[in-house]
XYZ file of C-alpha atoms in Angstrom:
417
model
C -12.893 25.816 5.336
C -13.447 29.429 3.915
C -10.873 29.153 1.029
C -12.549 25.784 0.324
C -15.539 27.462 0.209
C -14.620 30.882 -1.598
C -12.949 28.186 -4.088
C -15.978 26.020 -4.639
C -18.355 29.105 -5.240
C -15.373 30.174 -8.039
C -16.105 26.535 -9.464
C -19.647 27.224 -9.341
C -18.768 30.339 -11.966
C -16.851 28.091 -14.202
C -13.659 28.886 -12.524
C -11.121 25.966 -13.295
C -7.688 24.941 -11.878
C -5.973 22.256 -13.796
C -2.381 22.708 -13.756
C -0.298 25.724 -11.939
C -0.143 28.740 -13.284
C -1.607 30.875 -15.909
C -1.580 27.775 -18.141
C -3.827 25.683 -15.928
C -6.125 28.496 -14.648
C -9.527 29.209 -16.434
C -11.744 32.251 -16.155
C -14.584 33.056 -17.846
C -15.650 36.549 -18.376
C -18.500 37.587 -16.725
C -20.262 40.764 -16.307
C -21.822 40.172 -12.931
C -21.490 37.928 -10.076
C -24.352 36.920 -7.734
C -24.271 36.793 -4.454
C -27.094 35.250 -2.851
C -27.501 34.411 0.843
C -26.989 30.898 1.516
C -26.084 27.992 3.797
C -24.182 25.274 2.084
C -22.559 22.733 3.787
C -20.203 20.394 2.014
C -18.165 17.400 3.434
C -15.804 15.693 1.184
C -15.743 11.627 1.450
C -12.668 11.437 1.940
C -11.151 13.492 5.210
C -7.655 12.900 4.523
C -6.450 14.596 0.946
C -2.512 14.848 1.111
C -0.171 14.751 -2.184
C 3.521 15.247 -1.464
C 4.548 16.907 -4.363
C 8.245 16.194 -5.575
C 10.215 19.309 -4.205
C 6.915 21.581 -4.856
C 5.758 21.007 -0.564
C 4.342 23.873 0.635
C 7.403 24.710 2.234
C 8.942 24.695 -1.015
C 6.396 25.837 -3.536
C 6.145 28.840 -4.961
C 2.810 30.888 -5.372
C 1.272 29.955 -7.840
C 1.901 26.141 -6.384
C 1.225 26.792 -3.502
C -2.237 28.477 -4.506
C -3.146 25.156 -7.213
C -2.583 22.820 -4.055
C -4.839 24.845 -2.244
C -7.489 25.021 -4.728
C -7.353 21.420 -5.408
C -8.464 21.351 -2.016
C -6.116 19.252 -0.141
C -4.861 18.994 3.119
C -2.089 16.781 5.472
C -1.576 14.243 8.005
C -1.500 16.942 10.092
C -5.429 17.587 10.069
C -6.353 13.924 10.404
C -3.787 11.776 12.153
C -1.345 14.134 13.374
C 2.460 15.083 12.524
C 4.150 11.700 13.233
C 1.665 8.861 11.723
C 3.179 8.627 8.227
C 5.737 5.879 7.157
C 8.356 3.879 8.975
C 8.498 5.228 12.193
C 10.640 2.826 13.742
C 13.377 5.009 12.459
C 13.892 7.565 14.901
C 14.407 5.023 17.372
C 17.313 3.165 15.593
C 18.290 5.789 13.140
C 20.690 7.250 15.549
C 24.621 6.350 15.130
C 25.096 5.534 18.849
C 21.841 3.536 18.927
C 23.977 1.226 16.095
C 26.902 1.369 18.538
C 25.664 0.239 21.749
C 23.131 -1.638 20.839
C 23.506 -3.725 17.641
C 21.346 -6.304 19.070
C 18.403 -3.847 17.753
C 19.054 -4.355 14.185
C 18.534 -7.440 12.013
C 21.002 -10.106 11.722
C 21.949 -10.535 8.111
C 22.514 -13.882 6.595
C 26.340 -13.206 6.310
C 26.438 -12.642 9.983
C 26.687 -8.809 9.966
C 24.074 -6.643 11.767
C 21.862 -4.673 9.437
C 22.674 -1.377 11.036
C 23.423 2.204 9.604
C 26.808 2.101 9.073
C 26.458 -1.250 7.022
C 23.385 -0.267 4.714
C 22.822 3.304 4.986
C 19.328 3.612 2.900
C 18.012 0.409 4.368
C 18.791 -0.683 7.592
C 16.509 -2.612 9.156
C 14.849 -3.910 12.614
C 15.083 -7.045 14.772
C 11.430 -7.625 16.011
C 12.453 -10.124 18.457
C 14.411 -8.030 20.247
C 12.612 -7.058 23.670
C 14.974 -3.920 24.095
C 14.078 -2.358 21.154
C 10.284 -3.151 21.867
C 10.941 -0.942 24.926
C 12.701 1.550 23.324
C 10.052 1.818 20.391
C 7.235 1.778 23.311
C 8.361 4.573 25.144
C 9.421 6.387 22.076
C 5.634 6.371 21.612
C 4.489 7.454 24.555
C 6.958 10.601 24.515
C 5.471 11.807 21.438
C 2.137 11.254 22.249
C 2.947 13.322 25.909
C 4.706 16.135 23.747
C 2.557 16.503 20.974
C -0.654 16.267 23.127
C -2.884 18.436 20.644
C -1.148 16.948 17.943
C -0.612 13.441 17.339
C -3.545 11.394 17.078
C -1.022 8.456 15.465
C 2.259 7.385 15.668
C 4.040 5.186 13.260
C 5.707 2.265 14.459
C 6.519 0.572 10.569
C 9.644 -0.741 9.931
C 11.982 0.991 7.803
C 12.131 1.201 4.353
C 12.856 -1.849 2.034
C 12.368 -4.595 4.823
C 12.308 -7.719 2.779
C 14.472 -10.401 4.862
C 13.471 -11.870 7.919
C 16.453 -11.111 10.700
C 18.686 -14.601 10.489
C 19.276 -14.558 14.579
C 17.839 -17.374 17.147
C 14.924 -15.351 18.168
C 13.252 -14.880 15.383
C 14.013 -18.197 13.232
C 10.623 -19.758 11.786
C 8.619 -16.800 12.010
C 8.065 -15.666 8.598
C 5.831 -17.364 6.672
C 7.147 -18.108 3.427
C 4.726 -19.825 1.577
C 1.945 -16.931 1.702
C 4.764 -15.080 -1.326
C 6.412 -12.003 -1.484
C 3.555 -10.001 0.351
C 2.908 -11.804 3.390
C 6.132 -13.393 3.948
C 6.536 -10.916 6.796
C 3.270 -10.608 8.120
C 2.765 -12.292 10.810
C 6.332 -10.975 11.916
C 5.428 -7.633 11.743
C 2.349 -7.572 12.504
C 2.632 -9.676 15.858
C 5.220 -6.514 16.431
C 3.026 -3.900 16.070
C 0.578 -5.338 17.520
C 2.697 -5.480 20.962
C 3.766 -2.112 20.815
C -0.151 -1.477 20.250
C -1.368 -3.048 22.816
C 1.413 -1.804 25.734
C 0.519 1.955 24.315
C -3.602 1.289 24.614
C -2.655 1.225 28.526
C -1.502 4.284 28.821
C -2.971 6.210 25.596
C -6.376 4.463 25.182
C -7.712 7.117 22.519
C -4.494 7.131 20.265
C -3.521 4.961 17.442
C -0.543 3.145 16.391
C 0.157 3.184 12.441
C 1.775 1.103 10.296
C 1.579 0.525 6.415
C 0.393 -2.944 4.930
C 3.232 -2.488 2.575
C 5.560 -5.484 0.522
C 6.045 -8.168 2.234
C 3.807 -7.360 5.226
C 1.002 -5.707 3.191
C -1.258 -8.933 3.850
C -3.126 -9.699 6.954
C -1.766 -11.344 9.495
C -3.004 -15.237 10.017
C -1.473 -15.556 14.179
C -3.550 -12.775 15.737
C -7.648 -12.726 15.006
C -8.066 -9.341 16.081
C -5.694 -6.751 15.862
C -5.273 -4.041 18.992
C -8.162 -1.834 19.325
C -6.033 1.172 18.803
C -4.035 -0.057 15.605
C -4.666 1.894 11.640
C -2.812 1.337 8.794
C -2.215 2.474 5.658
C -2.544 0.366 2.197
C 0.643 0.929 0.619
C 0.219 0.540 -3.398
C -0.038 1.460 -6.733
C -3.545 2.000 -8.288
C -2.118 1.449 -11.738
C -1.605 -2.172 -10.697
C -5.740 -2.392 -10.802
C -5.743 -2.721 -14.614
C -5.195 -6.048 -14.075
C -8.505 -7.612 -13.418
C -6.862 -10.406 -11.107
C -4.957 -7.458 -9.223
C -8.042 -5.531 -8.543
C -9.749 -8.725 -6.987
C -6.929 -9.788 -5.250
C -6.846 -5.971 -3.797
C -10.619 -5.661 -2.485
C -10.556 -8.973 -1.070
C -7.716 -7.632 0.854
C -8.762 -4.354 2.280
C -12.056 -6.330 3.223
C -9.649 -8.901 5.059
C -8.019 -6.165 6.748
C -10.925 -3.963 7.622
C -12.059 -7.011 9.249
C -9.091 -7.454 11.171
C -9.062 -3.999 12.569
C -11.364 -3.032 15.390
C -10.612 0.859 14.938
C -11.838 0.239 10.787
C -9.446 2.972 10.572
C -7.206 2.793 7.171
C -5.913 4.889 4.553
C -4.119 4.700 0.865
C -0.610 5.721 0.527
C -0.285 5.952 -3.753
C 2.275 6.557 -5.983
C 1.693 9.040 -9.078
C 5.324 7.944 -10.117
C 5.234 7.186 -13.374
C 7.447 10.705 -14.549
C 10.273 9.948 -12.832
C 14.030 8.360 -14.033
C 12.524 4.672 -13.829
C 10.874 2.148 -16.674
C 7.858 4.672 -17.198
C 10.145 7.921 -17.882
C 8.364 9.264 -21.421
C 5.373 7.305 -21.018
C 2.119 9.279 -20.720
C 0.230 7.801 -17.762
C -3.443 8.499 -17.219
C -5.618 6.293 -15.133
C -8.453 8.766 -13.816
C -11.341 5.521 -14.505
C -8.934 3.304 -12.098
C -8.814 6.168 -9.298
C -12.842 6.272 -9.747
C -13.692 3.085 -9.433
C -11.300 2.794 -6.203
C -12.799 5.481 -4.729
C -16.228 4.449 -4.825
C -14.848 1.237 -3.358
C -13.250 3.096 -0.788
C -16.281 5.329 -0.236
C -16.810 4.862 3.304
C -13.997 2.347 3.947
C -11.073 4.749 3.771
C -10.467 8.112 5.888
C -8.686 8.949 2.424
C -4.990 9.213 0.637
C -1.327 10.004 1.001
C 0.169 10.424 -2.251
C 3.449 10.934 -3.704
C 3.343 13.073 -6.976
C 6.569 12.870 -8.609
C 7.588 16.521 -9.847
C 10.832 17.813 -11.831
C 13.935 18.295 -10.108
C 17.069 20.299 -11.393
C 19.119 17.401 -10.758
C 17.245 14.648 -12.337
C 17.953 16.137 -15.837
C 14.564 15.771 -17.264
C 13.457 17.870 -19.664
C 9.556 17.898 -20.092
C 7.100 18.664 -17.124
C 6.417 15.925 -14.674
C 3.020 17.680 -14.667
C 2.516 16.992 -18.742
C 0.005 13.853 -18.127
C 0.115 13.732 -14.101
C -2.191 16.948 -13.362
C -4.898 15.253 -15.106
C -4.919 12.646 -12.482
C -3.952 14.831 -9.680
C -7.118 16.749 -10.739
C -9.724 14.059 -11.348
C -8.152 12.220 -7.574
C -8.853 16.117 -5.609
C -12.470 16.332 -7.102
C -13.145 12.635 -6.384
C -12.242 13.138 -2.993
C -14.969 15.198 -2.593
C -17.169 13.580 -4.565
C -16.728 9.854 -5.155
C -19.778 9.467 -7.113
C -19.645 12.034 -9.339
C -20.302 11.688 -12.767
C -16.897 10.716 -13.982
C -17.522 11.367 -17.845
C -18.414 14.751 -17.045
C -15.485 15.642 -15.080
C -13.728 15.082 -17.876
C -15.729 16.264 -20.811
C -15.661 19.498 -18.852
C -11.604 19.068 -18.893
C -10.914 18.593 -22.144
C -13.625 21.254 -23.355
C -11.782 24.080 -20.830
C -8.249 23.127 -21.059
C -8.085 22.168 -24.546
C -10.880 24.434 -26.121
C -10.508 23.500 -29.832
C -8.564 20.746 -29.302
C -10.595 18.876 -26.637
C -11.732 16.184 -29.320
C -8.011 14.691 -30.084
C -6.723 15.283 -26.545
C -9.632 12.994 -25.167
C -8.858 10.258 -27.797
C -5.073 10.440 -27.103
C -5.594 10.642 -23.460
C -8.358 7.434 -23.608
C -5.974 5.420 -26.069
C -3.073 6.307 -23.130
C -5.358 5.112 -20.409
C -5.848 2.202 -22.041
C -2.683 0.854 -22.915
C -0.177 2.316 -21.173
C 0.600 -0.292 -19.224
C 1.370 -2.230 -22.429
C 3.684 -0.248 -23.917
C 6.037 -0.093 -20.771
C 5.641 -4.363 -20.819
C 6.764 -3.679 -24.565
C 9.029 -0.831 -25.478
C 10.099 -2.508 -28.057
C 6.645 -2.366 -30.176
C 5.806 0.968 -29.182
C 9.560 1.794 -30.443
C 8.865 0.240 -33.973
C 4.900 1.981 -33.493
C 7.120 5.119 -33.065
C 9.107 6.800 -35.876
C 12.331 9.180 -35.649
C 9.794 12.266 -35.514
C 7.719 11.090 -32.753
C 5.144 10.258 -35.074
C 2.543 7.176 -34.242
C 2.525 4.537 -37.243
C 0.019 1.862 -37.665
C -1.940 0.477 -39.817
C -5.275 2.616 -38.366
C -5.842 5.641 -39.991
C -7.902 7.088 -37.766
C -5.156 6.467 -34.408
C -2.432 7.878 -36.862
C -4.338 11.149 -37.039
C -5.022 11.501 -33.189
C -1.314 10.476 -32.525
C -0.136 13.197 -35.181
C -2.191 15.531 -33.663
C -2.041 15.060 -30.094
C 1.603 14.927 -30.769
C 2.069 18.380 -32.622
C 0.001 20.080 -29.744
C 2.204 18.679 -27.167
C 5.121 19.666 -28.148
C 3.836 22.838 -29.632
């Protein structure tokens, strides 16, 4: 609370943070500084601020990371829900090598016969749901954690594990998925009817904790077998907000998190995001800004959502990239931290105030090359090909538009200068 405070009263003076470093940091000269006395209380809309940056943790980070994260004014699981709410916690409970020895009966029958432990699929082994030892197991793995961590663990995670896309092929568990409801609720009702068990046993015993679990692929839809979840079940919306450029997507996405909010008695629910779009995948090289799509979900969320986990892609060593994950990312990373103080904010001004600080004399062509991104980046990864013929041997933009050429010239001479 006092560096938040000491940080907003720097803001207050003009003082900006954009990216880490010297390169990111902006201070005005002053000759004096007032300090009146005052009572100011500020409470952000959004509790829960965590971005897990790329090898850049706090653990990790150096200084002058480690002091931009701060002054971005985030925070962890850790202050909110507690150290073990986060993603697919069903894996300490079958994670274990001897667990996949003596009792294969945990893990999911695959449809070649094989059980889906660790030693068969090392990155994504995955759970059978039907299987009433591993609901005790995963039950009193709960309750341990919640005894030990007593101070500390509002939540615990009981998701399944990572890429869980099949429904387990043995007797107990035949006919129900629900196939026809597509790829995201195929495995709702499955899961869901899962967690909702464990839930419910745990309430017993723990009747102010919560059980987590992400509404993520092919369980990221509401259940239609149970009306009303447990009392003391949250879960996280598992996403991309780049997807919301689609009209149809964003509809198809509020009418969700209504659904859900419905179907949860604790209205307790959070974001996990993905600011992705730097790493070795489809979008490597293209320049991803969305801070009108993070807006506008915020002020949806406003009061909805305890807040965000995000992962921030940032450069490794061993990925062998060789621009700054940061490049187009901090803008977003920026405009998300302020909005999750201030949802309704004037938007525009945020980032007038960006370009005109970061930028300086160059504000004018970096906000029409950042707009132009905003608005069609999502078309030029669905079509490398035209932005490859748009895009000439010196990086140059070509089109028929004079005015675009000269913003992509420019923008493009100040980058990589």
């Amino acid at each position: 609370g006092s560096l938040n405070a000491v940080n907003e009263y720097l803001r207050g003076l003009g003082v900006r943070w954009f990216f880490p470093g010297d390169l990111g940091e902006v201070l005005p000269y002053r000759t004096d500084l007032a300090l009146p006395e005052s009572t100011v209380v500020v409470r952000p809309d959004f509790a829960y601020r965590e971005m897990y940056f790329y090898y850049n943790e706090f653990w990790m980070a150096s200084t002058n990371e480690l002091l931009w994260q701060l002054r971005l004014g985030l925070n962890s699981a850790r202050d909110t829900l507690g150290i073990v709410a986060l993603g697919h916690g069903i894996m300490p409970v079958i994670g274990r090598p001897e667990t996949a020895t003596e009792h294969p009966e945990y893990y999911r029958l695959r449809s070649d016969g094989v059980r889906d432990t660790p030693f068969v699929n090392t990155n994504y082994f995955g759970p059978c749901l039907s299987s009433e030892g591993l609901y005790s197991q995963n039950v009193a793995f709960v309750r341990t954690l919640f005894n030990i961590y007593s101070n500390d663990a509002r939540g615990v995670s009981v998701m399944p594990t990572d890429g869980y896309a099949d429904l387990c092929a043995c007797p107990l568990c035949a006919g129900k998925d629900t196939p026809e409801r597509g790829f995201n609720g195929r495995l709702s009702d499955y899961v869901w009817s899962y967690v909702n068990r464990v839930a419910t046993n745990v309430l017993v015993s723990h009747p102010d904790r919560l059980i987590t679990c992400g509404a993520y692929t092919t369980y990221q839809l509401p259940p239609t077998n149970i009306a009303a979840l447990s009392s003391n079940i949250a879960i996280c919306w598992c996403e991309y907000r780049t997807a919301y450029q689609d009209p149809a997507a964003w509809a198809s996405y509020t009418n969700q998190v209504t659904l859900w909010l419905n179907k949860i008695p604790s209205r307790t629910l959070w974001r996990w995001d993905y600011f992705l779009h730097s790493d070795r995948t489809a979008w490597e090289g293209v320049p991803v800004f969305f801070p009108r799509l993070i807006a506008r979900d915020l002020r949806f969320l406003k009061g909805k959502s305890i807040g965000d986990y995000i992962e921030v892609y940032r450069n490794y060593a061993g990925d062998g990239l060789t621009g700054d994950a940061l490049a187009a990312n901090h803008l977003n990373c920026y405009v998300m931290s302020r909005l999750w103080w201030d949802a309704d904010q004037d938007l525009e001004a945020l980032l007038d105030d960006y370009y005109d600080k970061f930028y300086g004399p160059a504000a004018a062509e970096m906000k029409a090359f950042i707009e132009y991104c905003e608005a069609n980046f999502h078309l030029m990864r669905k079509d490398k090909a035209v932005m490859d013929r748009m895009l000439g041997d010196s990086g140059e933009f070509h089109t028929s538009k004079a005015t675009r050429v000269e913003i992509w010239r420019s923008a493009w001479r100040l980058c990589r200068a």
